[in-house]
PDB file of C-alpha atoms in Angstrom:
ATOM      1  CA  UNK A 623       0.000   0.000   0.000  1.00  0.00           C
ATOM      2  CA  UNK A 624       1.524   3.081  -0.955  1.00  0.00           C
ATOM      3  CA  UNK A 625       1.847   5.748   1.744  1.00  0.00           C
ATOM      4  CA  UNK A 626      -0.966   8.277   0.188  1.00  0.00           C
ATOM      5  CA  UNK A 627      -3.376   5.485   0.035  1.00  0.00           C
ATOM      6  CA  UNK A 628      -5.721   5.397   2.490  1.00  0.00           C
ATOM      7  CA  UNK A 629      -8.494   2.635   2.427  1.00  0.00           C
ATOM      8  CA  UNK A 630     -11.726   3.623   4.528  1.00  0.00           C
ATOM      9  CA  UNK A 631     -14.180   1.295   5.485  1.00  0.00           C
ATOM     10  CA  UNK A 632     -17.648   2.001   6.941  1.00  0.00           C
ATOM     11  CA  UNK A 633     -20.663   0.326   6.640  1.00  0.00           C
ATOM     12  CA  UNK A 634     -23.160   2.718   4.748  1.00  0.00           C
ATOM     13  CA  UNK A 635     -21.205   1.781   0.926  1.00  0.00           C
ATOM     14  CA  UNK A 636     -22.741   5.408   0.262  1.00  0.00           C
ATOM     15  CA  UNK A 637     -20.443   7.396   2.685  1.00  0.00           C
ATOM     16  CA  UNK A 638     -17.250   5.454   1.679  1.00  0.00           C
ATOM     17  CA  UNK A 639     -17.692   6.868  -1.724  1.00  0.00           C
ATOM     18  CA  UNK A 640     -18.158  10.529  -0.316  1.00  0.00           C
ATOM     19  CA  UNK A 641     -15.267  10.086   1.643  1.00  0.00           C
ATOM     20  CA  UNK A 642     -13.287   8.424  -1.357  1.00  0.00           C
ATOM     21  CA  UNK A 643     -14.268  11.487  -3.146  1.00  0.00           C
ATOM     22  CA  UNK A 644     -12.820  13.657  -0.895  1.00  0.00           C
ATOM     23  CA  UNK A 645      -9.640  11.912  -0.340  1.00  0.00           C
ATOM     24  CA  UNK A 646      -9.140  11.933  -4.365  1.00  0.00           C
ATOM     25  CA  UNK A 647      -9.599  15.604  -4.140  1.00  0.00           C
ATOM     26  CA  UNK A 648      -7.438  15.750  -1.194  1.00  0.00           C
ATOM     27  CA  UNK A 649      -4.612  14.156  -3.055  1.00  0.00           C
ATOM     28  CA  UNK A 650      -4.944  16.240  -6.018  1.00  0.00           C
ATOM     29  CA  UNK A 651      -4.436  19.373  -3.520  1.00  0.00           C
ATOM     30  CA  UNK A 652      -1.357  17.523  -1.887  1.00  0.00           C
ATOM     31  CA  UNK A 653       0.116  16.831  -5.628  1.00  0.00           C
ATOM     32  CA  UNK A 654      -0.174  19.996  -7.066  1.00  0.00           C
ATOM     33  CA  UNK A 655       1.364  21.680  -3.254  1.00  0.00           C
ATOM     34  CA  UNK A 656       4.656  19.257  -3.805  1.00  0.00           C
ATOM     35  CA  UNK A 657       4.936  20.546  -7.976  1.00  0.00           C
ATOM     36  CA  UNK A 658       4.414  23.896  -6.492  1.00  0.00           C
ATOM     37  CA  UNK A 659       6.468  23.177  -3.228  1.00  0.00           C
ATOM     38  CA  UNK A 660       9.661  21.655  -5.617  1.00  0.00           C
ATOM     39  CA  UNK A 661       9.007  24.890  -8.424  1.00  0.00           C
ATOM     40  CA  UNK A 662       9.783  26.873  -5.456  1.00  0.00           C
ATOM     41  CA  UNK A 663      13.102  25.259  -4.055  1.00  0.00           C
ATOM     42  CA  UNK A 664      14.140  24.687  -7.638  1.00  0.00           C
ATOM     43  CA  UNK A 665      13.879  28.848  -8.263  1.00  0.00           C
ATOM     44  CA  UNK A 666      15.247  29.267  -4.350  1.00  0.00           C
ATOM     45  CA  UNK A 667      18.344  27.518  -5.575  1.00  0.00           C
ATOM     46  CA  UNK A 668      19.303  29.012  -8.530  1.00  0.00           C
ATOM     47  CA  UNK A 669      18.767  32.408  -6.755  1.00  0.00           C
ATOM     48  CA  UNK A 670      21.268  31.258  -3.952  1.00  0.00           C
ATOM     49  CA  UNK A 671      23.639  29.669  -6.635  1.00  0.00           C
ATOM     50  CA  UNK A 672      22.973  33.436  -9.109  1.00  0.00           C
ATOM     51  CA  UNK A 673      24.243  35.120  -5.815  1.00  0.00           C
ATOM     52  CA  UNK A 674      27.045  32.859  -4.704  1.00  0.00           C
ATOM     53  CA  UNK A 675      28.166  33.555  -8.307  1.00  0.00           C
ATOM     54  CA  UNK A 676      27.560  37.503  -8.110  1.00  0.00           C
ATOM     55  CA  UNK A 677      29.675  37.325  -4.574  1.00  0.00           C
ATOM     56  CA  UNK A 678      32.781  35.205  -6.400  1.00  0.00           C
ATOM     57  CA  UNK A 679      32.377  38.228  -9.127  1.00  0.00           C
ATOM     58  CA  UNK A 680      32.448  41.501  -7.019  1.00  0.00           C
ATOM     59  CA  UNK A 681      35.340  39.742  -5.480  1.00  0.00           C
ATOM     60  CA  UNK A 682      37.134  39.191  -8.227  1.00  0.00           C
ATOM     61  CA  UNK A 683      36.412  42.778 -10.046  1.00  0.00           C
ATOM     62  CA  UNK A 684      37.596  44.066  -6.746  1.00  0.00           C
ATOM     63  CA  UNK A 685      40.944  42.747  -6.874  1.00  0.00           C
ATOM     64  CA  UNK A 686      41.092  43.811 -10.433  1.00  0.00           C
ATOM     65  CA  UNK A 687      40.224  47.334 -10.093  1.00  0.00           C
ATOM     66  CA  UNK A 688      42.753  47.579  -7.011  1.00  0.00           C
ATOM     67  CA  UNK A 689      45.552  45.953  -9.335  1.00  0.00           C
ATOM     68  CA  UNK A 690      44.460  48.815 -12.112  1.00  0.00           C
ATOM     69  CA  UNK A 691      44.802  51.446  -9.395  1.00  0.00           C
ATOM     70  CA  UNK A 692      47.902  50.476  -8.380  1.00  0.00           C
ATOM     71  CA  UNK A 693      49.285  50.003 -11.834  1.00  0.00           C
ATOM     72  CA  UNK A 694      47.872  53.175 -12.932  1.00  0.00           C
ATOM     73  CA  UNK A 695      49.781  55.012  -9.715  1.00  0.00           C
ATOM     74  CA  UNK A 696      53.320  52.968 -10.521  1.00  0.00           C
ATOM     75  CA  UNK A 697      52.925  54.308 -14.262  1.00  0.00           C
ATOM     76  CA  UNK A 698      52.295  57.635 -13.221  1.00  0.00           C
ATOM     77  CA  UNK A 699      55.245  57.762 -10.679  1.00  0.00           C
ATOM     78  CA  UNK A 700      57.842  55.599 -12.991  1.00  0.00           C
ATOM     79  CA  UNK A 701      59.044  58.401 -15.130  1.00  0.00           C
ATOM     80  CA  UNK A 702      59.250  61.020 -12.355  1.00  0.00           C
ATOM     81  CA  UNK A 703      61.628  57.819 -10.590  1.00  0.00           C
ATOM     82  CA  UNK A 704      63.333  56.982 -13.337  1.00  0.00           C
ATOM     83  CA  UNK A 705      64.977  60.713 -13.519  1.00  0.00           C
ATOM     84  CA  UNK A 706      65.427  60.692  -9.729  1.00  0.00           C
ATOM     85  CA  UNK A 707      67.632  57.282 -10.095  1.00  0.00           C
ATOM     86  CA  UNK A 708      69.718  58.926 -13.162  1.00  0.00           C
ATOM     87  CA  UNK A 709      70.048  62.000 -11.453  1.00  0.00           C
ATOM     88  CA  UNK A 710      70.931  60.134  -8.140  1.00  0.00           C
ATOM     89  CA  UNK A 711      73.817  58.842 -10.534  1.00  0.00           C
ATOM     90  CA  UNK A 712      75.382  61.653 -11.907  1.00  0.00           C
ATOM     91  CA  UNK A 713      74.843  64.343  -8.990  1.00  0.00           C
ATOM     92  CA  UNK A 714      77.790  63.193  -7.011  1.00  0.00           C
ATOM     93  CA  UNK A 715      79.917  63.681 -10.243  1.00  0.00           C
ATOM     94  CA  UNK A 716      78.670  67.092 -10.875  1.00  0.00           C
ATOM     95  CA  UNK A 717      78.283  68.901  -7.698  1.00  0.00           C
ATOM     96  CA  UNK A 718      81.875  67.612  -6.157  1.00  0.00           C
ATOM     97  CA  UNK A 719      80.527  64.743  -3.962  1.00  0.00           C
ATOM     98  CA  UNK A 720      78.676  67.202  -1.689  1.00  0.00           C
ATOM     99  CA  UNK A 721      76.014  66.950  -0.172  1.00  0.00           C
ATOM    100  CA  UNK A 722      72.556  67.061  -2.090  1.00  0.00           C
ATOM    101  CA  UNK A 723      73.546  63.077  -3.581  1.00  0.00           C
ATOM    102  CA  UNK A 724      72.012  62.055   0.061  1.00  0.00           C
ATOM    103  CA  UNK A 725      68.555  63.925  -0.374  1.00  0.00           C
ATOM    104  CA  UNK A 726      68.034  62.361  -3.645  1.00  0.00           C
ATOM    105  CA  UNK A 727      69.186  59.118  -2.474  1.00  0.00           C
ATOM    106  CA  UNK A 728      66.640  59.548   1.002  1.00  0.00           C
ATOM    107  CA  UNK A 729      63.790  60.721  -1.787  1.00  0.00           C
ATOM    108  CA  UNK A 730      64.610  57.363  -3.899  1.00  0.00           C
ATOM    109  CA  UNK A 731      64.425  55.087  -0.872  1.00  0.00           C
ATOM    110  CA  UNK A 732      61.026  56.951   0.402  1.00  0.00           C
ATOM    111  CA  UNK A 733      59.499  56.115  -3.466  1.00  0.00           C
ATOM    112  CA  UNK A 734      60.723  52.276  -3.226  1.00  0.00           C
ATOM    113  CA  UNK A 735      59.422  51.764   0.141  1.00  0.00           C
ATOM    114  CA  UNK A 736      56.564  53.341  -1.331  1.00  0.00           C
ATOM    115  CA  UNK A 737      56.414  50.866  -3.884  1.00  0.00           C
ATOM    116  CA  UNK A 738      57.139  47.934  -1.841  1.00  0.00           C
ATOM    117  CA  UNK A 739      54.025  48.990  -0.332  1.00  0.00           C
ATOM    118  CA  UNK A 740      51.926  48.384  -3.343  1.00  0.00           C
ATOM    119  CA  UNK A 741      53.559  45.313  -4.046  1.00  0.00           C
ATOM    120  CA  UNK A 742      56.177  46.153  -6.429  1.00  0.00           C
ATOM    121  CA  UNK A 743      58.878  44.512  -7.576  1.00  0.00           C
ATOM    122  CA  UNK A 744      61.404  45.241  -9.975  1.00  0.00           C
ATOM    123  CA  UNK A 745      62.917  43.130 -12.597  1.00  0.00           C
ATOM    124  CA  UNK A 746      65.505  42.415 -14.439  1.00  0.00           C
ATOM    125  CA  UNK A 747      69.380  41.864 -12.547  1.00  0.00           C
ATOM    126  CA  UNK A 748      72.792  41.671 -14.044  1.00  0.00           C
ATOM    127  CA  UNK A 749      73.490  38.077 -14.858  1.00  0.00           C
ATOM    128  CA  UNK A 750      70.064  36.773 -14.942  1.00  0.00           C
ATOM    129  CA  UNK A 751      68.951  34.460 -18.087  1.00  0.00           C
ATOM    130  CA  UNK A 752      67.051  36.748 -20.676  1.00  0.00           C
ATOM    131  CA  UNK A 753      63.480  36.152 -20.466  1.00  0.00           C
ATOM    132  CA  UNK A 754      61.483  37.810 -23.164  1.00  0.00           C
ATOM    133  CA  UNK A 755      58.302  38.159 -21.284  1.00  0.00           C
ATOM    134  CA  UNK A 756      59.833  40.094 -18.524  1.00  0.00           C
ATOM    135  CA  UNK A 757      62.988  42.060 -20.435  1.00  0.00           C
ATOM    136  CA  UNK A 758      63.028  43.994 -23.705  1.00  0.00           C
ATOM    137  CA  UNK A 759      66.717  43.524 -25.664  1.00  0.00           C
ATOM    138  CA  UNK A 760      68.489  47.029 -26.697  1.00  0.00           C
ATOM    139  CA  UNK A 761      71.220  45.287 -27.812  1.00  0.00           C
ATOM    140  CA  UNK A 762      73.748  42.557 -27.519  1.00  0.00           C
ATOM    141  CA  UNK A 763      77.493  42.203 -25.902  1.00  0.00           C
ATOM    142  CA  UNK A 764      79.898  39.876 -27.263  1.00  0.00           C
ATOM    143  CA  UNK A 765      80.932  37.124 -24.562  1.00  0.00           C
ATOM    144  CA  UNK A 766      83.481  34.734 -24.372  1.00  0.00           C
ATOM    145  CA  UNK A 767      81.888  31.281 -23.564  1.00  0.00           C
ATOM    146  CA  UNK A 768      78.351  29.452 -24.261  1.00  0.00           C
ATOM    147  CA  UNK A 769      77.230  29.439 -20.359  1.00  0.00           C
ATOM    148  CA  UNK A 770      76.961  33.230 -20.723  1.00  0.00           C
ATOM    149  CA  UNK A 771      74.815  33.208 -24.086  1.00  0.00           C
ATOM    150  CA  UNK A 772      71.532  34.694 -23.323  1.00  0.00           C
ATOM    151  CA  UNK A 773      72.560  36.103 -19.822  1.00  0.00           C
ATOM    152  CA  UNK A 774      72.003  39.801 -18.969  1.00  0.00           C
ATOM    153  CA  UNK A 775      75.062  42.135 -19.745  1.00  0.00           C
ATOM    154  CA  UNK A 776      73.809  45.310 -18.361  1.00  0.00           C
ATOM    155  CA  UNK A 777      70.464  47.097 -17.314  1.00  0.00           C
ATOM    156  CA  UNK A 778      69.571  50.188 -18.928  1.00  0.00           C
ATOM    157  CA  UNK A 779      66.140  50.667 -17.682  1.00  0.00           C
ATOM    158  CA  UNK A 780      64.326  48.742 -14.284  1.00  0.00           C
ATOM    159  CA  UNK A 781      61.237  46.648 -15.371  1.00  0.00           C
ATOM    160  CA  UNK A 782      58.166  46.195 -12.532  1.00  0.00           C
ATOM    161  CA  UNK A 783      55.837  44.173 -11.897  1.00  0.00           C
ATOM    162  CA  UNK A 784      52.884  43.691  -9.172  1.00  0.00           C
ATOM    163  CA  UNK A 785      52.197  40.013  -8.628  1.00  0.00           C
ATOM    164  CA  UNK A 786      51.623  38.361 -12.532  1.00  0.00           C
ATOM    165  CA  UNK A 787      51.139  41.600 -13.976  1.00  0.00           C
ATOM    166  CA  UNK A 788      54.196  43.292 -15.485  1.00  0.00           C
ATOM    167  CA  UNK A 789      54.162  46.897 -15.829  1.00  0.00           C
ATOM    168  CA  UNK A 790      57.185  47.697 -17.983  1.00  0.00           C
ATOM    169  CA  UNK A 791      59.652  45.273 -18.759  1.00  0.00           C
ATOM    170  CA  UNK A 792      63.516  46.150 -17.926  1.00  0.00           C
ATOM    171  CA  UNK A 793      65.566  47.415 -20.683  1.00  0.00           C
ATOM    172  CA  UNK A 794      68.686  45.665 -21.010  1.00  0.00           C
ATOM    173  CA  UNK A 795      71.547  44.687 -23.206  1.00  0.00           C
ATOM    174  CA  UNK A 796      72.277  40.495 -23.433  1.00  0.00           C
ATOM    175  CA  UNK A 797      75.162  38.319 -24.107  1.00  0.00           C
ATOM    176  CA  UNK A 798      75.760  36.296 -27.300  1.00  0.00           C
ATOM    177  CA  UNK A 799      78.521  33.646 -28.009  1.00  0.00           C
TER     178      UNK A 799
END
């Protein structure tokens, strides 16, 4: 017997069928509450699984747009570094050795702490294996064995990078046997 059948017995054959009648109706009611009962977990589910998705999303954007950001503050800072580092260079040559080579070496150590900050790292060091995804060639330097054959000669420009992402690749000269 299955578990929505229910037999009644009574002894007037005319009210079994009244109440037979009213159980059929009573199943019908209980049939159509379980479609409408499973219609409304199956739509409660995919609105739970549409927002789990929407939360993975904003997540995801959100790291995005803060990796833009910071990329779009390194770019804007780069060049202004850049001439701080070659200046850092030459000062000492120019003014005598005196004193103003320490300021621009204090202001150069404030922007890479800065950077560090964001995540920044540079790339791109003397004898390091050339790796065209991370260094652009200017040019070659002859070398005297095969073990220094695509190794880095020289730097003429830092590369960074933040995590994956690489913001400018370093600018250097490689070795060729």
């Amino acid at each position: 017997m299955d578990e929505d059948e229910v037999k009644i017995e009574a002894e007037d054959p005319e009210a079994t069928e009244g109440f037979e009648a009213k159980v059929a109706k009573m199943r019908e009611e209980l049939s159509a509450c379980r479609k409408d009962k499973q219609e409304y977990m199956d739509g409660w589910q995919r609105a739970k699984a549409d927002y789990v998705n929407m939360l993975k999303r904003l997540e995801t954007d959100t790291k995005a747009s803060e990796l833009k950001g910071k990329v779009g503050a390194v770019e804007t800072l780069l060049p202004a570094f850049d001439a701080l580092e070659r200046a850092k260079e030459h000062l000492p040559a120019q003014a005598g050795g005196e004193m103003p080579a320490e300021g621009f070496s204090a202001i150069a150590k404030q922007l890479e702490s800065a950077f560090a900050s964001l995540g920044l790292e540079e790339i791109g060091k003397v004898g390091e294996k050339f790796n065209p995804a991370l260094h652009e060639a200017f040019g070659q330097d002859s070398v005297e064995s095969a073990e220094e054959d695509d190794i880095i000669t020289a730097i003429l420009e830092k590369g960074w990078r933040v995590g994956d992402t690489v913001i400018r690749a370093a600018k250097v000269r490689v070795g060729h046997f």
